[in-house]
Structure formats: structure tokens, C-alpha cells
Amino acid sequence: MVSGIAGASDTAPAQAKRDAEAVFLLETTLAAHSLPYFYQFDAQISEHPVTPQDLGTLAPHFDWARYLQMVGQPRTRTMNVASPDFASTVDALITNSSIDHLRAFLRWRFLDAFAVALPAPWDAEQRRFASGALKPKARFEFCRLETLKNLGVELSRQFSQRSIGSATRGRATAIAAHVQGELVAAVPGFVWLSSDARIATEQRIKRLELKVGYPDRWPITGTFALSNSDFLANVIQAQSYEQHRAWARTQETRHRDSWETIVYPNEAPGMAAARLVIPNGFPDQTTNSIILTAAFLRAPLFDAAAPVEVQYGTFGFLVGHELGHILEYHDYDADGQPKELWNAADKQAHDEQTACLIRQADEYIGAEGAHLDGKQIAGENFGELTGIYLAYSAVGRELGGRITEKEADGYTPAQQFFIGYAQHWCTAERPDFARESLRDDGHAPARFRTNAPLSNMPAFARAFSCPSSAPMVRPAATRCSYWGLALP
């Protein structure tokens, strides 16, 4: 792609090839010394407080004084360097690379970052490269995404106020609170955890804040000039504003009700309050909270007019899924501060509890006869099991004996719960997308996200009178439990 973009910028082919080779070397070196994605969220790995003087020792060829002045940081403040090795690597590359190679690298970074806002040749080359074997998305999709990312807070505010409203948010919040209550009740049953770990985990879940829909206190939107005819200028203006806002935010006090944590929804990472038009849920361990976006509160994910059992089978499950992730963040306390809550025996016991889910996933066959990778998707599979367990427990508590009584439509609430859950996963995908997802995604394919957790639930088999020989009925010996608690 580097040589392709260079060619589009009228660089001579021989020079474009040399630039591409230099950029590739720099990129692969940086990648080799970067923290893996999930390590960035592990305080034991990514917390390295340093002083400005330490920075000078870590990377002596970088002008830290000028940088700190640019970002508005006092030269007396301790900071965190997530990866000291990466900082040292950058310093070595600055020292040992030619100026021409560094210029080629910065040129490539700019063109790659802003390709969607550049004329067609650059954009087409970037989309061809980024899509790999998949068919590139239409350009308007990229333009829409750029608009969402760069005007996110105001778009989120307008969407939330016009399309959601307080009544829908209130009902969704009540369901989320009921699901949270089921987890609080379940934690004492995790007897494989040490007593101290159970107490600390229960305190975290009790104090967990549910941020449903949209904030009561919005971050500032800011103002910057926009052009009616220059898309690139608009993107640069918006990103410049957001970068300065992010730098200034580091000087402000963090509040638990903040929606300013950085989230990673598909192709649009950014501040949570600026991503509310994307349906997703985000655990935020640093404030001990869960953010459930406004777009979650629209049908079919949440239908305020639907029967309560359907609401629990869709939205209630999604809340439970995110609670499962929070449950596994054992390196943060109830206040959102980095603190290890589990001892070595607890961690080993956790791995033993998860082993069943890994074995089950390994047995499933996905695209083109390839088996699922149980370890790769173990965390998300635990989220599915957590979500279905907690949501079904919550709706059962709310409906009582009525959950198994047939209603006017011919279905019982239990059946409608499971149908709503399964319909939530309805999807269509091309074979090439299925192949890449199986290789790269931390989630199982939708078919297995539906069938795997339900096959462990006797309640599902009872609801539809499945015989013991049915494919969706697992023998008791091969069922997975919910961290030692049998599924209903």
C-alpha cells in the first residue's frame, strides 16, 4: 500500500519502492515492540509511572520538554508509560534511521490516517489495502464513519434526545439493575474463589454503576470552523480540536459519572460519549461501571413495547454479557483503582472453571471445516454464558410461575425469552468474511453464540420439550456451569 499511495502522489516508482521498504521496516519494528491489545488494559503489565526526568533517560533523543509544553503538561508531574520498551524502540529508530526514511514514515502515516478525506486515488488504494480479501466498503460508508467520529458528541446528544428519551432509558435501566442484582446474589456461590476474593468481588458488583443510554452531564462539544466544500479540512479541524481536548482532559478531575473513557467499537475508537449512535456495551474498570450506548435502546436490541421476557432475552442478556467482563477484571477494586483482588490459587481455579468452555468451543466446526479456537474466544464465551444465566434468572424472578404458562400467542414467556435471544444473533455473512472472522475475531460466529450457551441450559430444553437425544441437549456430564453454579 505504501508504494501504491506513493505512486498516487506522483513519486517516481523506484523512490516509491525504497520508501515502502523503509516504512515497512519501521512499522514491523514498532509492531514487534508494541503491547498486545488486551495487555494495554492489564494494570500489572501497562502501569509504569515515570517522572519527566525518567523520560529523558528512557528516550534521550526525544525532545520531551518541547512535547510536554505542546500538550500542556507540567514538567513536575508523574506520568504513565504503558510500554517502556516501545518508548526505547522509538528512540532507537529516531537515532538510527535516516531523515529521509523518517520523512517517508511520517508521510505514510498522514496519508493512511486521512486517506478517506483525500482525492479518489489515495482513498481507493487505502481501502483496497485495508479490506484484504474482503470487498472494500463503498466510499460513502467511510465518509459517514468519519463524520460520526469527528462530530460524535453532538451527534450522540441529538440522537439520544430525539430517538431515545427518558422513559425508554428508565425502563432499560430498571432491567439492567435487575440483572446486576442477580450477579450480586450469585457471587457468594463462587466457592472456588477464596473468601477474600469473593468479598472483594461482591463489593465491586454492588458498587458498579450502570450508565445506560446517555449521560446526564455531557462533555463539552467545542467549536471549530467547518467548510461546505473541503472535507479534508473539516476532518483535520475536528481531529485537532479533539486532540487538544484530550490533552486538556488529563488536567481535570475524573468523576465516576464520566462517559469520557476511550472505547473501541469496531472501526471507530474514541470517547464513549461520542460513540452513542453505535450499539455496544463497554465495561470501564477505571470507574467500576458499564456503559450501554443509546443505540442499544432501539429495536430489536431493546423494544420498550415488547413483552418483558423479550426485553430480558435481548437487552437483559447484553447487560449480563458486559457484567461477565466486569467480573473477570479482578485487577481493579470497587473504586476503579488498580489492585489485584485474586491470589494465585484464585487465578488457577478460574482457569479450571473456564476449561469447560474452551473444550466445548474447540469441538465446534466453523467456516470451511475449521474448528473454533476455544482459547481465543474464551472471554467472550464466558460473557455469553454469564449473560444468558443472569438474564434468565432475572426474568424468572420477575415473572415467577407465569414464565412457563402458555399465553394468547401460543408461546410461554420462557420460549419468548429464548426466541428473542436467538433472533438477536440473526445475521448473514459472506464466506470470505466468515473465514477472516474465525481467524481474527475474539467472538465465536453468531450461530455458536446462539447455540453454545443454550445447549448448556436445561431450562431451554424444558421450554421447548426437547428430548434428551436432541442436538441442543447436552448430557449433564458435558454441560458447562456458570463458575460452579449449575445453569437453570
XYZ file of C-alpha atoms in Angstrom:
488
model
C 0.000 0.000 0.000
C 2.849 2.417 0.794
C 4.197 2.201 -2.739
C 0.641 2.416 -4.107
C -0.073 5.642 -2.250
C 3.353 6.983 -3.125
C 2.625 6.240 -6.755
C -0.696 8.065 -6.490
C 1.252 11.097 -5.240
C 3.419 11.071 -8.402
C 6.517 9.744 -6.627
C 8.892 8.016 -9.033
C 8.412 4.199 -8.920
C 11.981 3.485 -7.772
C 11.735 6.031 -4.961
C 8.262 4.760 -4.001
C 9.703 1.249 -3.654
C 12.555 2.495 -1.439
C 10.110 4.488 0.711
C 7.843 1.449 1.042
C 10.721 -0.750 2.193
C 11.807 1.811 4.774
C 8.287 2.296 6.111
C 7.700 -1.449 6.265
C 10.865 -1.918 8.322
C 9.889 0.856 10.731
C 6.333 -0.425 11.066
C 7.358 -4.029 11.709
C 9.929 -2.905 14.280
C 7.338 -0.832 16.133
C 4.795 -3.658 15.954
C 7.283 -6.135 17.402
C 7.754 -3.895 20.448
C 4.094 -2.900 20.918
C 1.914 -4.230 23.708
C -0.688 -6.738 22.526
C -4.144 -5.145 22.537
C -5.521 -6.743 25.696
C -2.279 -6.190 27.623
C -2.972 -2.478 27.405
C -5.830 -2.967 29.866
C -3.829 -5.069 32.339
C -2.513 -2.784 35.075
C 0.120 -5.333 36.069
C 1.636 -5.032 32.590
C 0.884 -1.490 31.443
C 1.376 0.624 34.589
C 4.865 2.205 34.665
C 4.830 5.598 36.443
C 7.736 7.806 35.413
C 8.861 11.376 36.012
C 9.814 13.741 33.143
C 13.423 13.125 34.105
C 12.860 9.374 33.723
C 11.518 10.011 30.243
C 14.787 11.659 29.314
C 16.658 8.558 30.415
C 14.219 6.187 28.682
C 14.292 8.026 25.351
C 17.085 10.632 25.429
C 16.840 11.628 21.758
C 13.217 12.753 22.000
C 12.544 16.403 22.865
C 10.360 15.751 25.897
C 10.472 19.342 27.161
C 9.020 20.659 23.922
C 6.476 17.836 23.756
C 5.232 18.386 27.320
C 4.896 22.080 26.645
C 2.894 21.367 23.482
C 0.427 19.078 25.276
C 0.127 21.368 28.294
C 1.645 19.037 30.868
C 3.685 20.373 33.797
C 7.265 19.136 33.869
C 6.857 18.123 37.514
C 4.052 15.622 37.035
C 4.459 11.838 37.138
C 3.094 10.081 34.063
C 2.488 6.518 32.961
C 4.404 4.877 30.125
C 2.414 1.805 29.136
C 5.393 0.204 27.400
C 8.912 1.412 28.276
C 10.254 -0.995 25.653
C 8.199 0.728 22.950
C 9.461 4.163 24.036
C 13.068 2.966 23.905
C 12.454 1.438 20.484
C 11.096 4.734 19.137
C 14.167 6.496 20.492
C 16.467 3.984 18.790
C 14.647 4.394 15.476
C 14.907 8.174 15.683
C 18.633 7.828 16.340
C 19.476 5.200 13.748
C 17.110 5.945 10.849
C 17.941 8.376 8.077
C 15.955 11.596 7.897
C 14.594 10.548 4.511
C 13.241 7.313 5.977
C 11.640 9.159 8.895
C 10.044 11.649 6.493
C 8.695 8.783 4.386
C 7.269 7.198 7.506
C 5.518 10.403 8.648
C 4.225 10.995 5.112
C 2.822 7.471 5.038
C 1.196 7.914 8.449
C -0.516 11.111 7.341
C -1.772 9.646 4.069
C -3.007 6.476 5.780
C -4.792 8.402 8.560
C -6.535 10.830 6.221
C -6.923 8.666 3.110
C -10.728 8.705 3.253
C -10.685 12.507 3.059
C -8.121 12.641 0.236
C -8.846 12.515 -3.516
C -10.011 9.224 -5.003
C -6.618 7.609 -5.885
C -5.374 7.711 -2.269
C -8.720 6.620 -0.874
C -9.079 3.718 -3.306
C -5.595 2.427 -2.515
C -6.169 2.635 1.247
C -9.500 0.801 1.038
C -8.023 -1.883 -1.201
C -5.207 -2.472 1.297
C -7.355 -2.325 4.451
C -10.022 -4.696 3.109
C -7.596 -7.528 2.342
C -9.526 -10.384 0.754
C -12.866 -8.716 1.538
C -14.719 -6.485 -0.882
C -13.918 -2.861 0.038
C -16.751 -0.834 1.514
C -18.266 1.933 -0.539
C -16.630 5.301 -0.032
C -19.762 6.862 1.413
C -19.547 4.372 4.303
C -16.099 5.699 5.191
C -17.305 9.284 4.888
C -20.245 8.514 7.168
C -17.911 6.930 9.699
C -15.548 9.912 9.615
C -18.470 12.263 10.239
C -19.601 10.113 13.158
C -16.123 10.049 14.667
C -15.438 13.739 14.290
C -18.840 15.142 15.285
C -19.533 12.329 17.734
C -20.535 14.149 20.929
C -23.107 16.385 19.268
C -24.418 13.561 17.088
C -24.728 11.389 20.191
C -26.571 14.119 22.078
C -29.039 14.811 19.275
C -29.650 11.094 18.690
C -30.181 10.404 22.383
C -32.606 13.273 22.907
C -34.608 12.760 19.715
C -34.674 8.968 19.387
C -34.460 7.570 22.924
C -35.752 9.806 25.687
C -36.036 9.385 29.442
C -38.914 6.870 29.551
C -37.109 4.296 27.412
C -33.875 4.869 29.297
C -35.689 4.438 32.603
C -37.157 1.070 31.632
C -33.836 -0.165 30.288
C -32.072 0.979 33.453
C -34.539 -0.967 35.583
C -33.882 -4.163 33.622
C -30.124 -3.614 33.865
C -30.395 -3.136 37.641
C -32.362 -6.393 37.995
C -29.708 -8.282 36.036
C -26.996 -6.698 38.182
C -28.896 -7.860 41.291
C -28.768 -11.443 40.047
C -24.993 -11.251 39.802
C -24.712 -9.821 43.323
C -26.752 -12.808 44.526
C -24.617 -15.272 42.541
C -21.133 -14.204 43.709
C -21.281 -15.895 47.159
C -21.815 -19.185 45.308
C -18.415 -18.969 43.603
C -16.953 -21.142 46.339
C -13.828 -21.924 44.328
C -12.735 -18.333 44.945
C -11.028 -17.561 48.238
C -13.135 -15.832 50.878
C -11.289 -12.526 50.461
C -11.692 -12.654 46.666
C -15.434 -13.333 46.945
C -15.939 -10.455 49.368
C -13.964 -8.029 47.190
C -15.762 -9.181 44.031
C -19.174 -8.813 45.656
C -18.288 -5.278 46.780
C -17.245 -4.387 43.223
C -20.513 -5.639 41.726
C -22.650 -3.940 44.376
C -20.947 -0.606 43.749
C -20.878 -0.996 39.982
C -22.506 1.960 38.208
C -24.786 1.266 35.261
C -24.501 4.006 32.633
C -27.464 3.362 30.392
C -28.209 5.241 27.180
C -26.599 8.645 27.600
C -25.035 10.865 30.284
C -26.810 13.439 32.392
C -23.708 15.610 32.132
C -22.360 15.827 28.591
C -18.729 16.593 27.742
C -18.188 19.910 26.001
C -18.723 19.806 22.257
C -16.471 22.715 21.328
C -16.456 24.830 18.224
C -14.264 24.793 15.141
C -14.635 26.054 11.593
C -16.317 23.803 9.035
C -16.268 24.112 5.259
C -19.098 23.288 2.871
C -16.647 22.094 0.228
C -13.428 20.834 1.860
C -13.913 17.501 3.619
C -10.208 17.065 4.405
C -10.052 20.472 6.104
C -13.100 19.554 8.182
C -11.551 16.259 9.322
C -8.278 17.960 10.260
C -10.094 20.750 12.154
C -12.203 18.256 14.084
C -9.303 15.976 14.957
C -7.148 18.920 16.006
C -9.885 20.090 18.367
C -10.365 16.601 19.796
C -6.633 16.129 20.321
C -6.351 19.392 22.255
C -9.439 18.475 24.271
C -7.889 15.114 25.156
C -4.661 16.779 26.270
C -6.572 19.242 28.447
C -8.656 16.447 29.956
C -5.594 14.940 31.633
C -5.502 18.007 33.901
C -9.120 17.570 35.006
C -10.511 15.544 37.898
C -12.044 12.238 36.813
C -15.600 11.673 38.042
C -17.322 8.309 38.345
C -20.246 9.554 36.279
C -17.935 10.437 33.402
C -18.628 8.987 29.953
C -15.226 10.066 28.675
C -13.457 6.736 28.785
C -11.987 5.630 25.442
C -13.923 2.748 23.865
C -13.211 0.541 20.860
C -16.363 -0.156 18.822
C -15.340 -1.807 15.574
C -13.783 0.861 13.328
C -14.474 3.915 15.464
C -12.460 4.030 18.690
C -12.998 7.178 20.697
C -14.665 8.750 23.718
C -17.737 6.801 24.844
C -19.964 9.902 24.915
C -19.106 10.414 21.237
C -19.986 6.852 20.171
C -23.567 6.515 21.446
C -25.037 6.056 17.965
C -23.162 2.720 17.717
C -24.935 -0.122 19.566
C -22.430 -1.538 22.013
C -21.604 -2.082 25.649
C -18.319 -1.171 27.305
C -17.030 -2.173 30.720
C -14.988 0.643 32.259
C -12.954 -0.818 35.071
C -11.329 2.524 35.947
C -14.694 3.893 37.145
C -16.168 0.476 38.000
C -19.017 0.979 35.575
C -20.646 -0.332 32.409
C -21.609 1.944 29.525
C -24.554 0.808 27.389
C -24.972 3.127 24.435
C -28.161 4.903 23.365
C -28.247 2.867 20.146
C -28.688 -0.232 22.321
C -32.065 1.138 23.372
C -33.760 0.737 19.997
C -35.485 -2.268 18.484
C -34.575 -5.015 18.012
C -31.944 -4.805 20.782
C -34.408 -3.120 23.125
C -38.072 -2.627 22.323
C -39.848 -0.679 25.050
C -43.201 -2.017 23.792
C -42.142 -5.681 23.728
C -43.093 -8.210 26.425
C -40.776 -8.162 29.406
C -39.415 -11.626 28.602
C -38.264 -10.431 25.181
C -36.623 -7.381 26.745
C -34.654 -9.646 29.065
C -33.777 -12.067 26.234
C -32.211 -9.242 24.207
C -31.175 -6.241 26.279
C -31.029 -8.102 29.599
C -28.659 -10.630 28.067
C -26.430 -7.849 26.729
C -26.215 -6.306 30.208
C -25.309 -9.688 31.668
C -22.656 -10.196 28.999
C -20.898 -6.954 29.973
C -21.212 -7.871 33.653
C -19.335 -11.053 32.809
C -16.420 -8.980 31.560
C -16.503 -6.806 34.672
C -16.477 -9.970 36.784
C -13.221 -11.081 35.211
C -11.476 -7.724 35.795
C -10.003 -8.843 39.087
C -7.147 -6.319 38.977
C -9.332 -3.301 39.866
C -11.160 -2.633 43.127
C -14.644 -1.238 43.816
C -13.362 2.334 43.387
C -11.821 1.583 39.991
C -8.276 1.695 41.339
C -5.639 -0.816 40.166
C -5.495 -3.517 42.828
C -5.173 -7.285 42.476
C -8.173 -8.945 44.177
C -7.308 -12.588 43.443
C -4.421 -14.666 44.688
C -2.530 -17.252 42.658
C -4.877 -20.058 43.716
C -7.892 -17.988 42.641
C -6.392 -17.468 39.179
C -5.653 -21.156 38.788
C -9.179 -22.043 39.879
C -10.550 -19.529 37.377
C -8.664 -21.262 34.575
C -10.152 -24.580 35.676
C -13.650 -23.076 35.609
C -13.084 -21.760 32.092
C -11.614 -25.002 30.741
C -15.053 -26.482 30.005
C -15.990 -23.565 27.740
C -12.684 -23.906 25.894
C -13.252 -27.631 25.319
C -16.770 -27.055 24.033
C -15.684 -24.335 21.613
C -12.806 -26.445 20.307
C -15.344 -29.064 19.230
C -17.397 -26.690 17.079
C -16.669 -26.524 13.358
C -16.962 -23.182 11.609
C -16.166 -21.899 8.121
C -14.749 -24.437 5.642
C -14.414 -27.180 8.231
C -12.089 -25.231 10.544
C -12.515 -25.721 14.275
C -13.145 -22.753 16.557
C -10.237 -21.709 18.775
C -11.542 -22.139 22.299
C -8.802 -20.128 23.974
C -9.156 -17.236 21.555
C -12.872 -16.820 22.255
C -12.963 -17.968 25.891
C -13.538 -14.494 27.373
C -16.455 -13.704 25.073
C -17.931 -17.179 25.526
C -17.898 -16.601 29.273
C -19.735 -13.342 28.599
C -22.426 -15.244 26.655
C -22.868 -17.781 29.448
C -22.953 -15.027 32.074
C -25.466 -13.010 30.088
C -27.938 -15.830 29.493
C -27.669 -17.064 33.089
C -28.261 -13.667 34.678
C -30.978 -12.558 32.247
C -32.975 -15.774 32.633
C -32.607 -15.647 36.426
C -33.833 -12.035 36.422
C -36.878 -12.636 34.223
C -37.720 -15.759 36.209
C -37.648 -13.761 39.423
C -39.841 -11.056 37.885
C -42.434 -13.392 36.330
C -42.405 -16.221 38.847
C -44.518 -19.232 37.863
C -46.031 -17.372 34.907
C -42.808 -17.912 32.947
C -43.927 -21.421 31.907
C -47.616 -20.618 31.280
C -48.729 -20.501 27.661
C -50.089 -17.109 26.595
C -52.528 -15.941 23.905
C -49.887 -16.137 21.161
C -49.312 -19.820 21.897
C -45.879 -19.327 23.448
C -44.746 -19.315 27.052
C -42.640 -16.384 28.328
C -39.714 -18.803 28.658
C -39.989 -19.660 24.965
C -40.258 -15.989 24.011
C -37.149 -15.248 26.089
C -35.101 -17.799 24.167
C -36.571 -16.826 20.788
C -35.735 -13.187 21.461
C -32.206 -14.171 22.414
C -31.715 -16.265 19.262
C -33.211 -13.634 16.946
C -30.741 -11.115 18.343
C -27.990 -13.119 16.623
C -29.676 -13.340 13.198
C -27.046 -12.436 10.637
C -25.817 -13.127 7.118
C -22.150 -13.209 6.171
C -20.099 -13.914 3.092
C -17.711 -16.910 3.170
C -14.631 -14.675 2.983
C -15.847 -12.653 5.962
C -16.566 -15.857 7.904
C -13.026 -17.093 7.246
C -11.390 -13.895 8.443
C -13.648 -13.648 11.498
C -12.827 -17.193 12.536
C -9.140 -16.340 12.349
C -9.117 -12.861 13.891
C -12.255 -12.278 15.968
C -12.365 -12.789 19.725
C -16.041 -13.754 19.400
C -17.488 -17.010 18.145
C -19.562 -16.925 14.934
C -23.178 -15.903 15.582
C -24.524 -19.449 15.178
C -22.377 -20.695 18.029
C -23.057 -17.634 20.186
C -26.686 -18.736 19.951
C -26.433 -22.490 20.314
C -23.479 -22.998 22.651
C -24.822 -21.316 25.812
C -28.381 -22.590 25.269
C -27.167 -26.177 24.901
C -25.897 -25.921 28.476
C -29.283 -24.788 29.851
C -31.822 -27.399 30.995
C -34.361 -24.529 31.039
C -34.071 -24.240 27.258
C -34.719 -27.946 26.775
C -37.700 -27.802 29.165
C -39.147 -24.719 27.472
C -39.362 -26.487 24.095
C -39.851 -30.058 25.397
C -36.645 -31.228 23.729
C -35.965 -34.953 24.062
C -32.705 -35.962 25.712
C -31.379 -37.079 22.319
C -31.851 -33.652 20.708
C -28.648 -31.946 19.424
C -29.301 -28.925 21.657
C -29.482 -31.025 24.827
C -26.110 -31.780 26.337
C -25.706 -34.701 28.726
C -25.132 -33.492 32.282
C -21.539 -34.743 32.180
C -20.605 -32.418 29.289
C -22.506 -29.270 30.343
C -20.572 -26.227 31.437
C -21.583 -24.496 34.651
C -21.600 -20.806 35.411
C -18.475 -20.621 37.542
C -19.560 -23.583 39.596
C -23.294 -22.734 39.575
C -25.454 -25.061 37.505
C -27.405 -23.251 34.815
C -31.182 -23.169 35.341
